[in-house]
Coordinates of C-alpha atoms in Angstrom, one line a residue:
M1 CA -87.9 116.5 -110.6
R2 CA -89.8 115.3 -107.5
T3 CA -88.9 116.7 -104.1
G4 CA -90.3 114.3 -101.5
S5 CA -89.0 111.0 -100.1
S6 CA -91.9 108.8 -101.1
P7 CA -91.2 106.6 -104.2
T8 CA -94.9 106.9 -105.3
R9 CA -96.2 109.2 -108.0
A10 CA -99.3 111.3 -107.9
V11 CA -102.2 110.7 -110.3
T12 CA -102.8 114.3 -111.2
A13 CA -101.1 117.6 -110.5
V14 CA -100.9 121.2 -111.3
I15 CA -97.7 122.9 -112.3
A16 CA -97.7 126.6 -111.8
L17 CA -95.0 128.2 -113.8
A18 CA -94.4 131.9 -113.2
L19 CA -94.9 132.8 -116.8
A20 CA -97.0 135.4 -118.6
S21 CA -96.8 135.8 -122.3
G22 CA -93.4 134.1 -122.1
A23 CA -92.0 136.5 -119.5
V24 CA -91.5 135.9 -115.8
L25 CA -94.3 137.0 -113.4
G26 CA -93.6 139.0 -110.3
A27 CA -91.7 141.7 -112.1
S28 CA -92.7 145.3 -113.0
P29 CA -93.8 145.9 -116.6
A30 CA -90.4 147.6 -117.3
E31 CA -88.5 144.6 -115.9
A32 CA -90.8 142.2 -117.7
A33 CA -90.1 143.9 -121.0
Q34 CA -86.3 143.3 -120.5
Q35 CA -86.7 139.6 -119.5
P36 CA -86.3 136.9 -122.2
A37 CA -89.1 134.7 -123.4
L38 CA -88.7 131.2 -122.1
D39 CA -89.5 129.5 -125.4
G40 CA -86.6 127.2 -126.3
F41 CA -84.4 124.7 -124.6
W42 CA -82.9 124.9 -121.2
R43 CA -80.4 122.6 -119.5
M44 CA -80.6 122.3 -115.7
D45 CA -77.4 122.5 -113.7
G46 CA -77.1 119.0 -112.4
Y47 CA -80.1 116.7 -112.4
G48 CA -79.4 115.4 -116.0
T49 CA -82.5 117.3 -117.3
V50 CA -83.3 119.4 -120.3
L51 CA -86.6 121.4 -120.4
S52 CA -88.4 122.6 -123.5
F53 CA -90.8 125.5 -123.5
R54 CA -92.8 125.9 -126.7
Q55 CA -96.2 127.6 -127.4
G56 CA -97.7 126.9 -124.0
T57 CA -96.2 123.4 -123.6
L58 CA -93.5 122.3 -121.2
E59 CA -91.7 119.0 -121.8
E60 CA -89.0 117.3 -119.7
Y61 CA -86.1 115.3 -121.2
Q62 CA -84.1 113.0 -118.9
T63 CA -80.5 112.8 -120.4
T64 CA -77.3 110.9 -119.9
G65 CA -74.3 110.5 -122.1
V66 CA -75.9 107.4 -123.7
S67 CA -79.6 108.2 -123.6
C68 CA -82.4 110.8 -123.8
L69 CA -85.9 109.8 -122.6
K70 CA -88.9 112.1 -122.7
G71 CA -90.4 112.7 -119.3
E72 CA -93.5 114.6 -118.3
S73 CA -95.3 117.2 -120.4
A74 CA -97.8 119.9 -119.4
Q75 CA -100.2 122.1 -121.2
R76 CA -101.0 125.7 -120.1
S77 CA -104.4 125.8 -118.5
G78 CA -104.4 129.4 -117.4
P79 CA -102.3 132.5 -117.3
T80 CA -99.9 130.9 -114.8
T81 CA -100.7 127.2 -114.6
F82 CA -100.0 124.0 -116.5
E83 CA -101.9 120.8 -115.8
T84 CA -100.3 117.4 -116.3
R85 CA -100.3 113.8 -115.0
G86 CA -97.4 112.7 -112.9
W87 CA -96.1 115.7 -111.0
Q88 CA -97.8 116.9 -107.9
T89 CA -95.6 119.9 -107.6
V90 CA -95.7 123.7 -108.3
F91 CA -92.8 125.0 -110.4
R92 CA -91.8 128.6 -110.7
V93 CA -89.3 130.0 -113.2
R94 CA -87.4 133.0 -112.2
P95 CA -85.2 135.3 -114.3
G96 CA -81.5 135.0 -114.2
T97 CA -78.7 137.6 -114.6
T98 CA -78.7 137.3 -118.4
H99 CA -80.9 136.3 -121.3
D100 CA -79.5 132.8 -121.2
H101 CA -79.9 132.1 -117.5
A102 CA -83.0 131.4 -115.3
A103 CA -83.8 129.5 -112.1
L104 CA -86.4 126.9 -111.4
H105 CA -88.0 126.8 -107.9
I106 CA -90.0 123.7 -106.9
D107 CA -92.4 124.2 -104.0
G108 CA -91.5 122.0 -101.1
S109 CA -87.9 121.9 -102.1
V110 CA -85.2 124.2 -100.8
G111 CA -83.2 126.5 -103.1
D112 CA -83.4 127.0 -106.8
R113 CA -82.1 124.9 -109.7
G114 CA -80.1 126.8 -112.3
L115 CA -81.2 126.8 -116.0
R116 CA -78.9 127.6 -118.9
R117 CA -80.3 128.1 -122.4
I118 CA -79.0 125.7 -125.1
A119 CA -79.4 125.9 -128.8
A120 CA -81.1 122.6 -129.4
L121 CA -82.1 119.3 -127.8
P122 CA -79.3 116.8 -127.5
D123 CA -79.0 114.5 -130.6
A124 CA -80.2 111.5 -128.6
C125 CA -83.5 113.2 -127.9
R126 CA -84.3 113.2 -131.6
H127 CA -84.3 109.4 -131.9
T128 CA -86.5 106.6 -130.6
A129 CA -84.9 104.9 -127.7
D130 CA -84.0 101.2 -127.8
R131 CA -86.2 99.6 -125.2
G132 CA -84.3 96.3 -124.9
P133 CA -82.4 95.0 -121.8
V134 CA -79.0 96.2 -122.9
A135 CA -80.0 99.8 -123.6
T136 CA -82.0 99.7 -120.4
F137 CA -79.0 98.5 -118.4
D138 CA -76.7 101.1 -120.0
T139 CA -79.1 104.0 -119.1
F140 CA -79.5 102.7 -115.5
W141 CA -75.7 102.4 -115.0
Q142 CA -74.9 105.7 -116.8
T143 CA -77.5 107.6 -114.7
F144 CA -75.7 106.6 -111.5
E145 CA -72.3 107.2 -113.0
E146 CA -73.2 110.8 -113.9
N147 CA -75.2 111.7 -110.8
Y148 CA -74.6 109.6 -107.7
P149 CA -72.2 111.5 -105.3
F150 CA -71.3 108.8 -102.8
F151 CA -69.5 105.9 -104.5
A152 CA -66.2 106.9 -103.0
A153 CA -67.6 107.4 -99.5
K154 CA -69.3 104.0 -99.7
H155 CA -66.1 102.3 -101.2
I156 CA -68.1 101.2 -104.3
D157 CA -66.2 100.8 -107.6
W158 CA -69.1 101.5 -110.0
H159 CA -67.0 100.6 -113.0
A160 CA -66.3 97.2 -111.6
V161 CA -70.0 96.8 -111.0
R162 CA -70.6 97.4 -114.7
D163 CA -67.9 95.0 -115.7
E164 CA -69.5 92.3 -113.5
Y165 CA -73.1 92.7 -114.5
R166 CA -73.2 93.9 -118.1
P167 CA -72.0 90.6 -119.6
K168 CA -75.0 89.0 -118.0
V169 CA -77.4 91.2 -119.9
H170 CA -78.7 89.9 -123.2
P171 CA -81.7 90.6 -125.5
G172 CA -83.6 87.4 -124.6
M173 CA -83.4 87.7 -120.8
S174 CA -86.6 87.9 -118.7
D175 CA -87.8 90.9 -116.7
D176 CA -87.2 88.9 -113.5
Q177 CA -83.6 88.4 -114.5
L178 CA -83.0 92.0 -115.4
F179 CA -84.7 93.3 -112.2
A180 CA -82.5 91.0 -110.1
I181 CA -79.4 92.4 -111.7
F182 CA -80.5 96.0 -111.0
R183 CA -81.3 95.0 -107.4
D184 CA -77.9 93.3 -106.9
M185 CA -76.1 96.3 -108.4
V186 CA -77.5 98.9 -106.0
A187 CA -78.1 96.8 -102.9
P188 CA -74.5 97.4 -101.5
L189 CA -75.3 101.1 -101.5
Y190 CA -77.8 100.7 -98.6
D191 CA -79.3 104.0 -99.7
G192 CA -82.9 104.6 -98.9
H193 CA -83.3 107.1 -101.7
V194 CA -82.3 104.4 -104.2
V195 CA -85.5 102.7 -105.4
V196 CA -86.2 100.5 -108.4
S197 CA -89.7 99.6 -109.5
D198 CA -91.4 98.1 -112.5
G199 CA -94.7 99.8 -111.6
G200 CA -96.1 96.4 -110.5
H201 CA -95.0 93.7 -108.1
R202 CA -91.3 94.2 -108.6
F203 CA -89.9 96.8 -106.2
F204 CA -86.6 97.3 -104.4
G205 CA -85.7 99.8 -101.7
Q206 CA -83.9 99.5 -98.4
G207 CA -82.4 101.5 -95.6
R208 CA -79.1 101.4 -93.7
P209 CA -78.4 98.0 -92.0
D210 CA -79.8 97.6 -88.5
T211 CA -82.4 100.4 -89.0
V212 CA -86.1 100.2 -89.7
V213 CA -87.8 102.1 -92.6
P214 CA -90.6 104.2 -91.1
G215 CA -94.2 103.5 -92.2
P216 CA -97.7 103.7 -90.9
G217 CA -97.5 100.4 -88.9
L218 CA -94.4 101.4 -87.0
D219 CA -95.7 104.9 -86.4
T220 CA -98.9 103.6 -84.9
K221 CA -97.0 101.2 -82.7
I222 CA -94.5 103.8 -81.4
K223 CA -97.2 106.5 -80.8
A224 CA -99.2 104.1 -78.7
Y225 CA -96.0 103.1 -76.7
I226 CA -95.2 106.8 -76.1
Q227 CA -98.7 107.5 -74.9
H228 CA -98.7 104.5 -72.5
R229 CA -95.1 104.6 -71.2
D230 CA -94.1 108.3 -71.4
L231 CA -97.3 110.2 -71.0
G232 CA -99.6 107.8 -69.1
T233 CA -103.4 108.3 -68.8
E234 CA -103.3 111.9 -67.5
R235 CA -101.7 113.5 -70.5
T236 CA -103.1 112.6 -74.0
L237 CA -101.4 113.5 -77.2
Q238 CA -103.3 116.1 -79.1
E239 CA -103.4 115.2 -82.8
Y240 CA -102.8 117.5 -85.7
A241 CA -102.2 117.2 -89.5
S242 CA -103.7 113.8 -90.1
G243 CA -102.0 112.5 -87.0
R244 CA -98.5 113.2 -88.3
I245 CA -98.0 115.9 -85.7
S246 CA -98.9 115.5 -82.0
Y247 CA -98.3 117.5 -78.9
A248 CA -98.6 117.1 -75.1
D249 CA -97.7 119.3 -72.1
L250 CA -95.5 117.5 -69.6
P251 CA -95.7 117.7 -65.8
G252 CA -92.5 119.7 -65.4
G253 CA -93.6 122.5 -67.6
Q254 CA -91.9 121.2 -70.7
G255 CA -93.7 120.4 -74.0
Y256 CA -93.5 117.2 -76.1
L257 CA -93.8 117.7 -79.9
R258 CA -93.8 114.7 -82.2
I259 CA -93.5 115.0 -85.9
S260 CA -93.6 111.7 -88.0
A261 CA -93.6 113.2 -91.5
F262 CA -93.3 116.4 -93.5
S263 CA -95.7 115.1 -96.1
G264 CA -99.4 114.0 -96.2
L265 CA -100.2 116.5 -93.5
A266 CA -103.5 117.4 -95.2
G267 CA -104.1 113.8 -96.2
T268 CA -102.7 111.2 -98.6
G269 CA -101.8 112.8 -101.9
A270 CA -102.2 116.4 -100.7
T271 CA -100.4 119.2 -102.5
Y272 CA -97.5 121.1 -100.9
A273 CA -99.8 124.1 -100.5
A274 CA -102.4 122.1 -98.6
D275 CA -99.7 120.5 -96.4
R276 CA -98.2 123.9 -95.7
A277 CA -101.6 125.3 -94.6
E278 CA -102.2 122.3 -92.4
L279 CA -98.7 122.7 -90.8
D280 CA -99.3 126.3 -90.1
K281 CA -102.7 125.5 -88.5
A282 CA -101.0 122.9 -86.3
L283 CA -98.1 125.2 -85.3
D284 CA -100.6 128.0 -84.4
G285 CA -102.5 125.5 -82.2
I286 CA -99.3 124.4 -80.4
F287 CA -97.2 127.6 -80.2
T288 CA -99.8 129.8 -78.7
C289 CA -98.7 133.1 -76.9
R290 CA -99.7 131.6 -73.6
R291 CA -97.8 128.4 -74.0
T292 CA -94.6 129.9 -75.5
A293 CA -94.5 132.4 -72.6
H294 CA -94.4 129.6 -70.0
L295 CA -92.7 126.7 -71.7
R296 CA -89.6 125.6 -69.8
G297 CA -88.3 123.2 -72.5
L298 CA -89.4 121.4 -75.6
I299 CA -88.7 117.8 -76.5
L300 CA -88.9 117.5 -80.3
D301 CA -89.4 113.8 -81.2
L302 CA -88.2 112.9 -84.8
R303 CA -87.3 109.3 -84.1
I304 CA -90.0 108.0 -86.5
N305 CA -90.0 110.4 -89.4
G306 CA -90.5 109.4 -93.0
G307 CA -89.4 112.7 -94.5
G308 CA -91.3 114.8 -97.1
S309 CA -90.8 118.5 -97.8
D310 CA -87.5 120.1 -96.6
D311 CA -89.2 123.4 -96.8
L312 CA -91.9 122.4 -94.2
G313 CA -89.1 121.5 -91.8
L314 CA -87.7 125.0 -92.2
R315 CA -91.1 126.3 -91.5
V316 CA -91.1 124.6 -88.1
A317 CA -87.6 125.8 -87.4
E318 CA -88.9 129.4 -88.0
R319 CA -91.1 128.9 -84.9
L320 CA -88.0 128.0 -82.7
T321 CA -85.9 131.2 -83.0
D322 CA -86.2 135.0 -82.8
R323 CA -83.0 135.5 -84.8
P324 CA -81.9 134.6 -88.3
Y325 CA -79.3 131.9 -88.6
F326 CA -77.6 129.6 -91.1
A327 CA -79.4 126.2 -91.6
Y328 CA -77.2 124.5 -94.2
A329 CA -75.9 125.0 -97.8
K330 CA -77.1 122.9 -100.7
R331 CA -75.2 121.8 -103.7
V332 CA -75.7 119.2 -106.5
R333 CA -73.2 117.1 -108.4
N334 CA -72.7 118.8 -111.7
D335 CA -70.1 117.1 -113.9
P336 CA -70.9 113.7 -115.4
A337 CA -67.2 112.8 -115.6
D338 CA -66.0 114.1 -112.3
P339 CA -67.9 113.2 -109.1
S340 CA -65.9 115.8 -107.1
R341 CA -67.4 118.7 -109.0
H342 CA -70.6 120.4 -107.8
T343 CA -72.6 123.5 -108.2
T344 CA -71.7 126.4 -106.0
P345 CA -73.2 125.7 -102.5
R346 CA -76.3 127.9 -102.0
P347 CA -76.8 128.8 -98.3
V348 CA -80.2 128.5 -96.7
Y349 CA -81.2 130.6 -93.6
I350 CA -83.8 130.3 -91.0
R351 CA -85.7 133.5 -90.5
P352 CA -88.0 134.0 -87.5
S353 CA -91.7 133.6 -88.0
P354 CA -93.9 136.6 -87.2
A355 CA -96.2 134.2 -85.5
P356 CA -95.7 133.2 -81.8
H357 CA -92.5 131.3 -81.4
Y358 CA -90.5 129.5 -78.7
T359 CA -86.8 130.3 -78.1
G360 CA -85.9 128.2 -75.0
P361 CA -84.1 124.9 -74.7
V362 CA -84.9 122.1 -77.2
A363 CA -84.0 118.4 -77.0
V364 CA -84.2 116.8 -80.5
L365 CA -84.8 113.0 -80.4
T366 CA -83.5 111.1 -83.4
G367 CA -82.8 107.6 -84.5
G368 CA -82.2 105.3 -87.5
S369 CA -85.8 105.8 -88.6
T370 CA -85.3 109.6 -88.9
F371 CA -85.3 109.9 -92.7
S372 CA -84.7 112.5 -95.4
A373 CA -86.6 115.8 -94.6
G374 CA -86.6 114.7 -90.9
E375 CA -82.8 114.8 -91.2
T376 CA -82.5 118.1 -93.1
F377 CA -84.8 119.6 -90.3
T378 CA -82.5 118.1 -87.7
Q379 CA -79.5 119.7 -89.5
A380 CA -81.3 123.0 -89.7
L381 CA -81.5 123.1 -85.9
M382 CA -77.8 122.5 -85.3
D383 CA -76.9 126.2 -85.3
R384 CA -80.1 127.3 -83.7
P385 CA -79.3 130.3 -81.4
G386 CA -81.3 128.8 -78.4
P387 CA -79.9 125.8 -76.4
T388 CA -80.3 122.7 -78.5
V389 CA -79.2 119.1 -77.9
R390 CA -79.6 115.9 -79.8
V391 CA -80.5 112.7 -78.0
G392 CA -80.9 109.1 -79.3
R393 CA -79.1 107.4 -82.2
P394 CA -77.7 108.7 -85.6
T395 CA -80.3 109.5 -88.2
Q396 CA -80.6 107.4 -91.4
G397 CA -78.2 109.4 -93.6
L398 CA -80.5 110.6 -96.5
F399 CA -80.6 114.3 -97.3
S400 CA -80.9 114.8 -101.1
D401 CA -84.1 115.2 -102.9
A402 CA -84.8 111.9 -104.8
L403 CA -84.0 112.3 -108.5
E404 CA -86.7 110.2 -110.3
R405 CA -85.8 108.6 -113.6
T406 CA -87.5 106.5 -116.2
L407 CA -85.8 103.6 -118.1
P408 CA -86.3 102.8 -121.8
N409 CA -88.4 99.7 -120.9
G410 CA -90.8 101.9 -118.8
W411 CA -89.4 101.0 -115.3
T412 CA -88.6 103.8 -112.9
F413 CA -85.9 104.3 -110.3
S414 CA -84.6 107.1 -108.1
L415 CA -81.3 108.1 -106.6
P416 CA -79.8 111.1 -104.7
N417 CA -77.6 113.7 -106.4
E418 CA -77.4 116.5 -103.8
E419 CA -75.5 117.3 -100.6
F420 CA -76.5 119.4 -97.6
L421 CA -73.5 121.0 -96.1
T422 CA -72.8 122.4 -92.6
R423 CA -71.1 125.8 -92.2
A424 CA -67.8 124.0 -92.1
G425 CA -68.6 122.1 -95.4
K426 CA -69.3 118.7 -93.7
T427 CA -72.1 116.3 -94.8
F428 CA -73.8 113.6 -92.9
D429 CA -74.8 111.4 -95.8
S430 CA -74.7 107.6 -95.2
K431 CA -73.8 107.7 -91.6
G432 CA -76.4 110.2 -90.4
I433 CA -76.3 113.0 -87.9
P434 CA -74.9 111.8 -84.6
P435 CA -76.5 112.5 -81.3
Q436 CA -74.7 114.4 -78.6
Y437 CA -76.3 112.1 -76.0
D438 CA -76.3 108.4 -77.1
E439 CA -79.3 106.5 -75.9
P440 CA -81.1 103.3 -77.3
V441 CA -84.1 104.0 -79.5
F442 CA -87.1 101.6 -79.5
T443 CA -85.0 98.4 -79.1
Q444 CA -86.6 95.1 -78.1
E445 CA -84.8 95.4 -74.7
E446 CA -86.4 98.9 -74.3
F447 CA -89.8 97.5 -75.0
D448 CA -89.3 94.4 -72.8
K449 CA -88.3 96.6 -69.8
Q450 CA -90.8 99.3 -70.5
R451 CA -88.1 101.9 -71.1
D452 CA -87.7 105.0 -73.2
S453 CA -84.2 106.0 -72.4
A454 CA -83.9 108.8 -75.0
F455 CA -87.1 110.4 -73.7
D456 CA -86.0 110.1 -70.1
R457 CA -82.6 111.6 -70.9
A458 CA -84.3 114.5 -72.7
V459 CA -86.6 115.2 -69.8
A460 CA -83.6 115.2 -67.4
L461 CA -81.7 117.6 -69.7
M462 CA -84.7 120.0 -69.8
N463 CA -84.9 120.0 -66.0
T464 CA -81.2 120.9 -65.5

């Protein structure tokens, strides 16, 4: 149920569920009296998840056709809050159209997740799970079988994968052997949201071939290169949000805005609320009334962006328009037996911020190290009313929230199960969002010749 792109888990968290005496908060007393109590069991549309609400306790069950594993639990700590270990997220439950329907909203994510009341937990949830290698393999394979949307697009026969690897799994095998099988099964996906971990030294995750996964070292290197090559000594990047956002005015009257992540803005392990407040503070400092009135163009650099909260990307987009417009639609795979079936796409719109905003030309710089929320933000700018161009190389091709799962033996893994659609119903998963102006991005040749072709092209476009 996590929303960000980082595979790590938080140590402590607060879950705020919009509940009061079993009814949904935010409604009038008359409306609240008509809303159902949430005590009972609810299946989430997509996501392979069942939630249990009972006497102030929330419990999560991760389900497939062959397994049911208990996930996180939380205890009510106040009128509207539950405290737990594991999630660093705020959850709000909203009423549906009937007694048997509700919606779950996760702060930092975009859109709601549908909930449908069910009579009881699945039978598998009432039994102790087999923790052996065979049961662990079956849960791993089945979770991808029921949730992963991109096997056909990647030309992967997942059933053939099972036929190849399951005979190699046996009760006496070592952890190293089992982990190697899982790694070899998913490596051909080249999907940065597919991560496998034993919680210790065994870890697997990778990006698209010939791309670099963003991280602190790469970010520091590229920021220094931009300062030296593109800005020189006269114009220094002004840092915001723990260094993840930086800005400089350019000589020609343009602005340069660099965003390297949509998480950790208020520091490592910060909550969504803290990150959002830090983002607003940064945007207030950048998009001042004086600057937005005189800015002749904006270069928005997302070439090194590790992702995070999709909602924070939308919050930046709100500062770049004075008119509402369509950002994208979001849907989730919703039939374990049919990968072509999804929930109804839910459109997401950008609505102008009441704070000072900029509506002039924007050049968005992207590359293979533009990941996840950096990509959904790029997609959210495609229909922006003001002149907007993309320069650089295609983004990584990761858009879905990462669906985190636990295996019977205690290992964890993640996978995508959502799609972000354009107005025409197109997705950019795997291949990434292409630029309109193709330029090399931080290649060795660029470094050797002291070039930044994408930046230079963007400056030229802003000057035309």
